[in-house]
mmCIF file of C-alpha atoms in Angstrom:
data_model
loop_
_atom_site.group_PDB
_atom_site.id
_atom_site.type_symbol
_atom_site.label_atom_id
_atom_site.label_comp_id
_atom_site.label_asym_id
_atom_site.label_seq_id
_atom_site.Cartn_x
_atom_site.Cartn_y
_atom_site.Cartn_z
ATOM 1 C CA UNK A 37 0.000 0.000 0.000
ATOM 2 C CA UNK A 38 1.508 3.299 -1.097
ATOM 3 C CA UNK A 39 1.660 6.291 1.254
ATOM 4 C CA UNK A 40 -1.413 8.489 0.879
ATOM 5 C CA UNK A 41 0.297 11.853 0.352
ATOM 6 C CA UNK A 42 -1.101 13.389 -2.889
ATOM 7 C CA UNK A 43 1.254 15.419 -5.070
ATOM 8 C CA UNK A 44 0.098 18.614 -6.778
ATOM 9 C CA UNK A 45 0.646 18.536 -10.534
ATOM 10 C CA UNK A 46 2.042 22.065 -10.554
ATOM 11 C CA UNK A 47 4.640 21.133 -7.927
ATOM 12 C CA UNK A 48 5.670 17.967 -9.796
ATOM 13 C CA UNK A 49 6.119 19.999 -12.979
ATOM 14 C CA UNK A 50 8.316 22.533 -11.187
ATOM 15 C CA UNK A 51 10.391 19.745 -9.634
ATOM 16 C CA UNK A 52 10.943 18.129 -13.032
ATOM 17 C CA UNK A 53 11.859 21.420 -14.720
ATOM 18 C CA UNK A 54 14.234 22.300 -11.880
ATOM 19 C CA UNK A 55 16.005 18.950 -12.273
ATOM 20 C CA UNK A 56 16.380 19.559 -16.024
ATOM 21 C CA UNK A 57 17.846 23.013 -15.380
ATOM 22 C CA UNK A 58 20.335 21.580 -12.865
ATOM 23 C CA UNK A 59 21.379 18.898 -15.337
ATOM 24 C CA UNK A 60 22.250 21.436 -18.026
ATOM 25 C CA UNK A 61 23.924 23.693 -15.484
ATOM 26 C CA UNK A 62 26.205 20.841 -14.476
ATOM 27 C CA UNK A 63 26.955 20.024 -18.114
ATOM 28 C CA UNK A 64 28.026 23.581 -18.882
ATOM 29 C CA UNK A 65 30.099 23.826 -15.710
ATOM 30 C CA UNK A 66 32.005 20.754 -16.891
ATOM 31 C CA UNK A 67 32.757 22.551 -20.151
ATOM 32 C CA UNK A 68 33.968 25.593 -18.207
ATOM 33 C CA UNK A 69 36.214 23.545 -15.922
ATOM 34 C CA UNK A 70 37.953 22.090 -18.967
ATOM 35 C CA UNK A 71 39.792 25.375 -19.528
ATOM 36 C CA UNK A 72 39.889 26.803 -16.014
ATOM 37 C CA UNK A 73 43.698 26.592 -15.839
ATOM 38 C CA UNK A 74 44.306 28.364 -19.152
ATOM 39 C CA UNK A 75 44.744 32.119 -19.427
ATOM 40 C CA UNK A 76 44.123 32.313 -23.163
ATOM 41 C CA UNK A 77 41.446 34.678 -24.451
ATOM 42 C CA UNK A 78 39.393 31.721 -25.658
ATOM 43 C CA UNK A 79 39.314 30.393 -22.096
ATOM 44 C CA UNK A 80 38.255 33.782 -20.738
ATOM 45 C CA UNK A 81 35.459 33.888 -23.312
ATOM 46 C CA UNK A 82 34.344 30.387 -22.364
ATOM 47 C CA UNK A 83 34.375 31.374 -18.686
ATOM 48 C CA UNK A 84 32.243 34.458 -19.351
ATOM 49 C CA UNK A 85 29.763 32.460 -21.425
ATOM 50 C CA UNK A 86 29.481 29.750 -18.754
ATOM 51 C CA UNK A 87 29.027 32.391 -16.052
ATOM 52 C CA UNK A 88 26.278 34.108 -18.057
ATOM 53 C CA UNK A 89 24.652 30.739 -18.759
ATOM 54 C CA UNK A 90 24.755 29.867 -15.047
ATOM 55 C CA UNK A 91 23.173 33.235 -14.252
ATOM 56 C CA UNK A 92 20.213 32.670 -16.559
ATOM 57 C CA UNK A 93 19.759 29.063 -15.466
ATOM 58 C CA UNK A 94 19.977 30.152 -11.831
ATOM 59 C CA UNK A 95 17.294 32.757 -12.489
ATOM 60 C CA UNK A 96 15.032 30.075 -13.928
ATOM 61 C CA UNK A 97 15.599 27.981 -10.798
ATOM 62 C CA UNK A 98 14.590 30.893 -8.576
ATOM 63 C CA UNK A 99 11.410 31.373 -10.613
ATOM 64 C CA UNK A 100 10.619 27.672 -10.215
ATOM 65 C CA UNK A 101 10.957 27.720 -6.429
ATOM 66 C CA UNK A 102 7.634 29.219 -5.419
ATOM 67 C CA UNK A 103 4.058 28.109 -5.953
ATOM 68 C CA UNK A 104 2.509 29.209 -9.236
ATOM 69 C CA UNK A 105 -0.929 30.670 -8.719
ATOM 70 C CA UNK A 106 -3.532 30.539 -11.511
ATOM 71 C CA UNK A 107 -3.070 34.241 -12.251
ATOM 72 C CA UNK A 108 0.681 34.321 -12.762
ATOM 73 C CA UNK A 109 1.374 30.762 -13.948
ATOM 74 C CA UNK A 110 1.586 31.645 -17.657
ATOM 75 C CA UNK A 111 3.792 34.677 -16.991
ATOM 76 C CA UNK A 112 6.118 32.673 -14.752
ATOM 77 C CA UNK A 113 6.312 29.869 -17.288
ATOM 78 C CA UNK A 114 7.211 32.348 -20.028
ATOM 79 C CA UNK A 115 9.947 33.879 -17.849
ATOM 80 C CA UNK A 116 11.277 30.440 -16.913
ATOM 81 C CA UNK A 117 11.448 29.380 -20.554
ATOM 82 C CA UNK A 118 13.095 32.660 -21.579
ATOM 83 C CA UNK A 119 15.804 32.340 -18.913
ATOM 84 C CA UNK A 120 16.239 28.627 -19.574
ATOM 85 C CA UNK A 121 16.710 28.972 -23.322
ATOM 86 C CA UNK A 122 19.013 31.967 -22.886
ATOM 87 C CA UNK A 123 21.178 29.899 -20.525
ATOM 88 C CA UNK A 124 20.962 26.909 -22.849
ATOM 89 C CA UNK A 125 22.140 28.878 -25.890
ATOM 90 C CA UNK A 126 25.006 30.536 -24.022
ATOM 91 C CA UNK A 127 26.073 27.221 -22.515
ATOM 92 C CA UNK A 128 25.906 25.484 -25.897
ATOM 93 C CA UNK A 129 28.069 28.266 -27.356
ATOM 94 C CA UNK A 130 30.654 27.749 -24.609
ATOM 95 C CA UNK A 131 30.603 23.979 -25.155
ATOM 96 C CA UNK A 132 31.175 24.485 -28.882
ATOM 97 C CA UNK A 133 34.212 26.669 -28.178
ATOM 98 C CA UNK A 134 35.624 24.037 -25.831
ATOM 99 C CA UNK A 135 35.177 21.274 -28.398
ATOM 100 C CA UNK A 136 35.287 17.579 -27.623
ATOM 101 C CA UNK A 137 35.512 16.872 -23.901
ATOM 102 C CA UNK A 138 37.467 13.807 -22.882
ATOM 103 C CA UNK A 139 35.265 11.874 -20.418
ATOM 104 C CA UNK A 140 36.628 11.543 -16.899
ATOM 105 C CA UNK A 141 35.447 10.221 -13.557
ATOM 106 C CA UNK A 142 35.632 13.757 -12.169
ATOM 107 C CA UNK A 143 33.145 14.925 -14.782
ATOM 108 C CA UNK A 144 30.825 12.047 -13.888
ATOM 109 C CA UNK A 145 30.983 13.127 -10.254
ATOM 110 C CA UNK A 146 29.983 16.688 -11.206
ATOM 111 C CA UNK A 147 27.206 15.322 -13.416
ATOM 112 C CA UNK A 148 25.841 13.099 -10.622
ATOM 113 C CA UNK A 149 25.928 15.940 -8.104
ATOM 114 C CA UNK A 150 24.212 18.324 -10.525
ATOM 115 C CA UNK A 151 21.403 15.861 -11.292
ATOM 116 C CA UNK A 152 20.847 13.235 -8.601
ATOM 117 C CA UNK A 153 22.317 15.450 -5.897
ATOM 118 C CA UNK A 154 20.135 18.335 -7.030
ATOM 119 C CA UNK A 155 17.041 16.116 -7.047
ATOM 120 C CA UNK A 156 17.581 15.171 -3.407
ATOM 121 C CA UNK A 157 17.956 18.839 -2.480
ATOM 122 C CA UNK A 158 14.909 19.848 -4.549
ATOM 123 C CA UNK A 159 12.727 17.198 -2.898
ATOM 124 C CA UNK A 160 13.129 19.003 0.443
ATOM 125 C CA UNK A 161 11.119 22.140 -0.544
ATOM 126 C CA UNK A 162 8.801 19.903 -2.587
ATOM 127 C CA UNK A 163 7.824 17.996 0.555
ATOM 128 C CA UNK A 164 7.633 21.204 2.559
ATOM 129 C CA UNK A 165 5.068 22.565 0.099
ATOM 130 C CA UNK A 166 2.910 19.510 0.767
ATOM 131 C CA UNK A 167 3.415 19.754 4.556
ATOM 132 C CA UNK A 168 4.887 16.253 4.505
ATOM 133 C CA UNK A 169 7.952 14.703 6.075
ATOM 134 C CA UNK A 170 10.179 12.148 4.386
ATOM 135 C CA UNK A 171 8.849 9.392 6.631
ATOM 136 C CA UNK A 172 5.225 10.248 5.845
ATOM 137 C CA UNK A 173 5.681 10.886 2.138
ATOM 138 C CA UNK A 174 7.608 7.707 1.391
ATOM 139 C CA UNK A 175 6.511 5.388 4.227
ATOM 140 C CA UNK A 176 10.009 5.171 5.705
ATOM 141 C CA UNK A 177 8.701 4.078 9.124
ATOM 142 C CA UNK A 178 6.577 1.280 7.681
ATOM 143 C CA UNK A 179 8.400 -1.889 8.851
ATOM 144 C CA UNK A 180 11.665 -0.393 7.661
ATOM 145 C CA UNK A 181 13.800 -3.372 8.671
ATOM 146 C CA UNK A 182 11.702 -5.804 6.650
ATOM 147 C CA UNK A 183 11.583 -3.335 3.745
ATOM 148 C CA UNK A 184 15.382 -3.141 3.586
ATOM 149 C CA UNK A 185 15.730 -6.939 3.771
ATOM 150 C CA UNK A 186 13.174 -7.424 0.984
ATOM 151 C CA UNK A 187 14.962 -4.798 -1.073
ATOM 152 C CA UNK A 188 18.305 -6.550 -0.701
ATOM 153 C CA UNK A 189 16.665 -9.874 -1.558
ATOM 154 C CA UNK A 190 15.085 -8.453 -4.724
ATOM 155 C CA UNK A 191 18.426 -6.894 -5.656
ATOM 156 C CA UNK A 192 20.171 -10.276 -5.249
ATOM 157 C CA UNK A 193 17.524 -12.068 -7.314
ATOM 158 C CA UNK A 194 17.395 -9.522 -10.114
ATOM 159 C CA UNK A 195 21.163 -9.028 -10.488
ATOM 160 C CA UNK A 196 21.839 -12.190 -12.585
ATOM 161 C CA UNK A 197 18.572 -11.612 -14.455
ATOM 162 C CA UNK A 198 19.754 -8.131 -15.380
ATOM 163 C CA UNK A 199 23.087 -9.474 -16.632
ATOM 164 C CA UNK A 200 21.294 -12.109 -18.747
ATOM 165 C CA UNK A 201 18.941 -9.501 -20.209
ATOM 166 C CA UNK A 202 21.885 -7.267 -21.058
ATOM 167 C CA UNK A 203 23.676 -10.097 -22.848
ATOM 168 C CA UNK A 204 20.496 -10.937 -24.776
ATOM 169 C CA UNK A 205 20.119 -7.265 -25.709
ATOM 170 C CA UNK A 206 23.684 -7.239 -27.020
ATOM 171 C CA UNK A 207 23.030 -10.375 -29.098
ATOM 172 C CA UNK A 208 19.828 -8.896 -30.498
ATOM 173 C CA UNK A 209 21.601 -5.653 -31.423
ATOM 174 C CA UNK A 210 24.285 -7.617 -33.265
ATOM 175 C CA UNK A 211 21.591 -9.400 -35.271
ATOM 176 C CA UNK A 212 20.271 -5.974 -36.264
ATOM 177 C CA UNK A 213 23.809 -4.919 -37.248
ATOM 178 C CA UNK A 214 23.959 -2.463 -34.344
ATOM 179 C CA UNK A 215 27.081 -2.095 -32.243
ATOM 180 C CA UNK A 216 26.350 -2.859 -28.564
ATOM 181 C CA UNK A 217 28.175 -0.482 -26.242
ATOM 182 C CA UNK A 218 28.414 -0.215 -22.492
ATOM 183 C CA UNK A 219 27.032 2.824 -20.712
ATOM 184 C CA UNK A 220 29.278 5.875 -20.916
ATOM 185 C CA UNK A 221 29.802 5.602 -17.161
ATOM 186 C CA UNK A 222 31.247 2.104 -17.542
ATOM 187 C CA UNK A 223 33.447 3.113 -20.482
ATOM 188 C CA UNK A 224 34.844 6.054 -18.527
ATOM 189 C CA UNK A 225 35.567 3.945 -15.443
ATOM 190 C CA UNK A 226 37.432 1.488 -17.657
ATOM 191 C CA UNK A 227 39.698 4.189 -19.124
ATOM 192 C CA UNK A 228 40.132 6.655 -16.239
ATOM 193 C CA UNK A 229 42.120 5.029 -13.429
ATOM 194 C CA UNK A 230 42.223 7.908 -10.931
ATOM 195 C CA UNK A 231 41.731 5.844 -7.768
ATOM 196 C CA UNK A 232 40.454 8.601 -5.463
ATOM 197 C CA UNK A 233 37.913 9.847 -8.021
ATOM 198 C CA UNK A 234 36.772 6.298 -8.786
ATOM 199 C CA UNK A 235 36.287 5.574 -5.075
ATOM 200 C CA UNK A 236 34.267 8.773 -4.633
ATOM 201 C CA UNK A 237 32.113 7.973 -7.659
ATOM 202 C CA UNK A 238 31.545 4.478 -6.282
ATOM 203 C CA UNK A 239 30.253 5.976 -3.025
ATOM 204 C CA UNK A 240 28.021 8.398 -4.945
ATOM 205 C CA UNK A 241 26.567 5.616 -7.117
ATOM 206 C CA UNK A 242 25.625 3.578 -4.033
ATOM 207 C CA UNK A 243 24.747 6.254 -1.461
ATOM 208 C CA UNK A 244 23.448 9.218 -3.477
ATOM 209 C CA UNK A 245 22.040 7.917 -6.764
ATOM 210 C CA UNK A 246 19.553 5.303 -5.434
ATOM 211 C CA UNK A 247 17.657 7.560 -2.973
ATOM 212 C CA UNK A 248 17.585 10.400 -5.509
ATOM 213 C CA UNK A 249 16.261 8.322 -8.412
ATOM 214 C CA UNK A 250 13.860 6.323 -6.251
ATOM 215 C CA UNK A 251 12.458 9.471 -4.638
ATOM 216 C CA UNK A 252 11.673 10.943 -8.035
ATOM 217 C CA UNK A 253 10.608 7.935 -10.120
ATOM 218 C CA UNK A 254 8.978 5.684 -7.524
ATOM 219 C CA UNK A 255 8.206 8.083 -4.668
ATOM 220 C CA UNK A 256 6.787 11.028 -6.630
ATOM 221 C CA UNK A 257 6.278 10.386 -10.346
ATOM 222 C CA UNK A 258 4.717 6.903 -10.105
ATOM 223 C CA UNK A 259 2.027 7.645 -7.463
ATOM 224 C CA UNK A 260 1.277 11.025 -9.077
ATOM 225 C CA UNK A 261 0.428 9.406 -12.434
ATOM 226 C CA UNK A 262 -1.371 6.500 -10.784
ATOM 227 C CA UNK A 263 -3.605 8.743 -8.674
ATOM 228 C CA UNK A 264 -4.440 10.739 -11.799
ATOM 229 C CA UNK A 265 -6.253 7.607 -12.989
ATOM 230 C CA UNK A 266 -3.574 5.975 -15.161
ATOM 231 C CA UNK A 267 -2.112 3.014 -13.214
ATOM 232 C CA UNK A 268 -0.735 1.195 -16.274
ATOM 233 C CA UNK A 269 0.837 4.354 -17.644
ATOM 234 C CA UNK A 270 2.339 4.987 -14.208
ATOM 235 C CA UNK A 271 3.893 1.510 -14.084
ATOM 236 C CA UNK A 272 5.190 1.279 -17.644
ATOM 237 C CA UNK A 273 5.786 4.974 -18.255
ATOM 238 C CA UNK A 274 8.036 5.474 -15.235
ATOM 239 C CA UNK A 275 9.908 2.244 -16.014
ATOM 240 C CA UNK A 276 10.610 3.310 -19.593
ATOM 241 C CA UNK A 277 11.514 6.831 -18.497
ATOM 242 C CA UNK A 278 13.927 5.445 -15.892
ATOM 243 C CA UNK A 279 15.627 3.264 -18.507
ATOM 244 C CA UNK A 280 15.740 6.092 -21.071
ATOM 245 C CA UNK A 281 17.509 8.490 -18.690
ATOM 246 C CA UNK A 282 20.547 6.175 -18.727
ATOM 247 C CA UNK A 283 20.966 6.788 -22.484
ATOM 248 C CA UNK A 284 22.170 3.334 -23.447
ATOM 249 C CA UNK A 285 20.399 1.026 -25.863
ATOM 250 C CA UNK A 286 22.031 -2.185 -24.639
ATOM 251 C CA UNK A 287 20.988 -1.488 -21.039
ATOM 252 C CA UNK A 288 17.487 -0.233 -21.863
ATOM 253 C CA UNK A 289 15.593 -3.530 -21.483
ATOM 254 C CA UNK A 290 17.339 -4.710 -18.281
ATOM 255 C CA UNK A 291 16.942 -1.275 -16.681
ATOM 256 C CA UNK A 292 13.258 -1.085 -17.660
ATOM 257 C CA UNK A 293 12.710 -4.553 -16.168
ATOM 258 C CA UNK A 294 14.583 -3.506 -13.036
ATOM 259 C CA UNK A 295 12.400 -0.397 -12.746
ATOM 260 C CA UNK A 296 9.265 -2.549 -12.974
ATOM 261 C CA UNK A 297 10.592 -4.733 -10.151
ATOM 262 C CA UNK A 298 11.383 -1.662 -8.036
ATOM 263 C CA UNK A 299 7.892 -0.241 -8.544
ATOM 264 C CA UNK A 300 6.195 -3.508 -7.619
ATOM 265 C CA UNK A 301 8.472 -3.730 -4.578
ATOM 266 C CA UNK A 302 7.376 -0.254 -3.497
ATOM 267 C CA UNK A 303 3.725 -1.211 -4.003
ATOM 268 C CA UNK A 304 4.219 -4.359 -1.946
ATOM 269 C CA UNK A 305 6.022 -2.789 0.997
ATOM 270 C CA UNK A 306 4.716 0.798 0.955
ATOM 271 C CA UNK A 307 8.212 1.838 2.008
ATOM 272 C CA UNK A 308 10.637 3.553 -0.365
ATOM 273 C CA UNK A 309 13.559 2.076 1.580
ATOM 274 C CA UNK A 310 12.845 -1.239 -0.156
ATOM 275 C CA UNK A 311 13.538 -0.054 -3.748
ATOM 276 C CA UNK A 312 16.371 2.155 -2.470
ATOM 277 C CA UNK A 313 18.065 -0.875 -0.887
ATOM 278 C CA UNK A 314 17.565 -2.967 -4.041
ATOM 279 C CA UNK A 315 18.884 -0.149 -6.221
ATOM 280 C CA UNK A 316 21.917 0.428 -3.979
ATOM 281 C CA UNK A 317 22.784 -3.274 -3.968
ATOM 282 C CA UNK A 318 22.406 -3.435 -7.763
ATOM 283 C CA UNK A 319 24.743 -0.474 -8.270
ATOM 284 C CA UNK A 320 27.261 -1.754 -5.725
ATOM 285 C CA UNK A 321 27.336 -5.231 -7.274
ATOM 286 C CA UNK A 322 27.851 -3.850 -10.773
ATOM 287 C CA UNK A 323 30.651 -1.568 -9.568
ATOM 288 C CA UNK A 324 32.284 -4.516 -7.790
ATOM 289 C CA UNK A 325 31.967 -6.659 -10.922
ATOM 290 C CA UNK A 326 33.576 -3.940 -13.032
ATOM 291 C CA UNK A 327 36.522 -3.525 -10.641
ATOM 292 C CA UNK A 328 36.938 -7.273 -10.200
ATOM 293 C CA UNK A 329 37.077 -7.928 -13.948
ATOM 294 C CA UNK A 330 39.500 -5.051 -14.313
ATOM 295 C CA UNK A 331 41.813 -6.433 -11.614
ATOM 296 C CA UNK A 332 41.836 -9.916 -13.164
ATOM 297 C CA UNK A 333 42.837 -8.513 -16.549
ATOM 298 C CA UNK A 334 45.769 -6.468 -15.218
#
């Protein structure tokens, strides 16, 4: 049984738009950091463009903070879009000047903090608007010990299933003459061997990413769509959206299946700690597998 806290559509929309703004802000900051040590004029120009982009994107975040009343909603939306697209264009200009960015674990850390980290921060005022605490909104006090154990059990059971589904996806892509590729995160971890950064990213992927993604997809988005009268769309739509956000064709089917399992787990327990625990175990096991295979090959 899911917690009974209803989410206002206007608040969910603002939360989603704020997360999108934070994602692009992090992306443009990465481009700016690429040339932070250079004193060339091109680097100064990139820095100014990134700063201006951050200013416009920050303004859009401020506009998204407060409740939109029926009288000013259209005006606020127009201002948000104007600031967002101004920041987007300036940031894209800076990224073009920088050119191709060599992926690194440090960049992945910034990206995770600007998206999943931002989502966790943004959920705080979101809950405050609904006069709800974390425990009430996501059922965290509902047999939490059993919820965590069930989550770990589901994570253990699904892990080999996910690996099998990924291998089948790779085989199917080869039959379609498509090149199966690992997620960009995995490729970067395989090429960037900075131990401290890799350790920090491992902590982020286990401690930060699961509660952030579960809060948004399972804790907010799923019950919001379901209570609007679309239970099937809520189940399948959030699963497909979760898989799509990882931007990898080979992992799409296993991640969508995993999202379905996480949603059903949340429905069964009524406690978001269950899918968080399953998600954390899944990420930790995949990180351990990656490092173990790497150590055996070196």
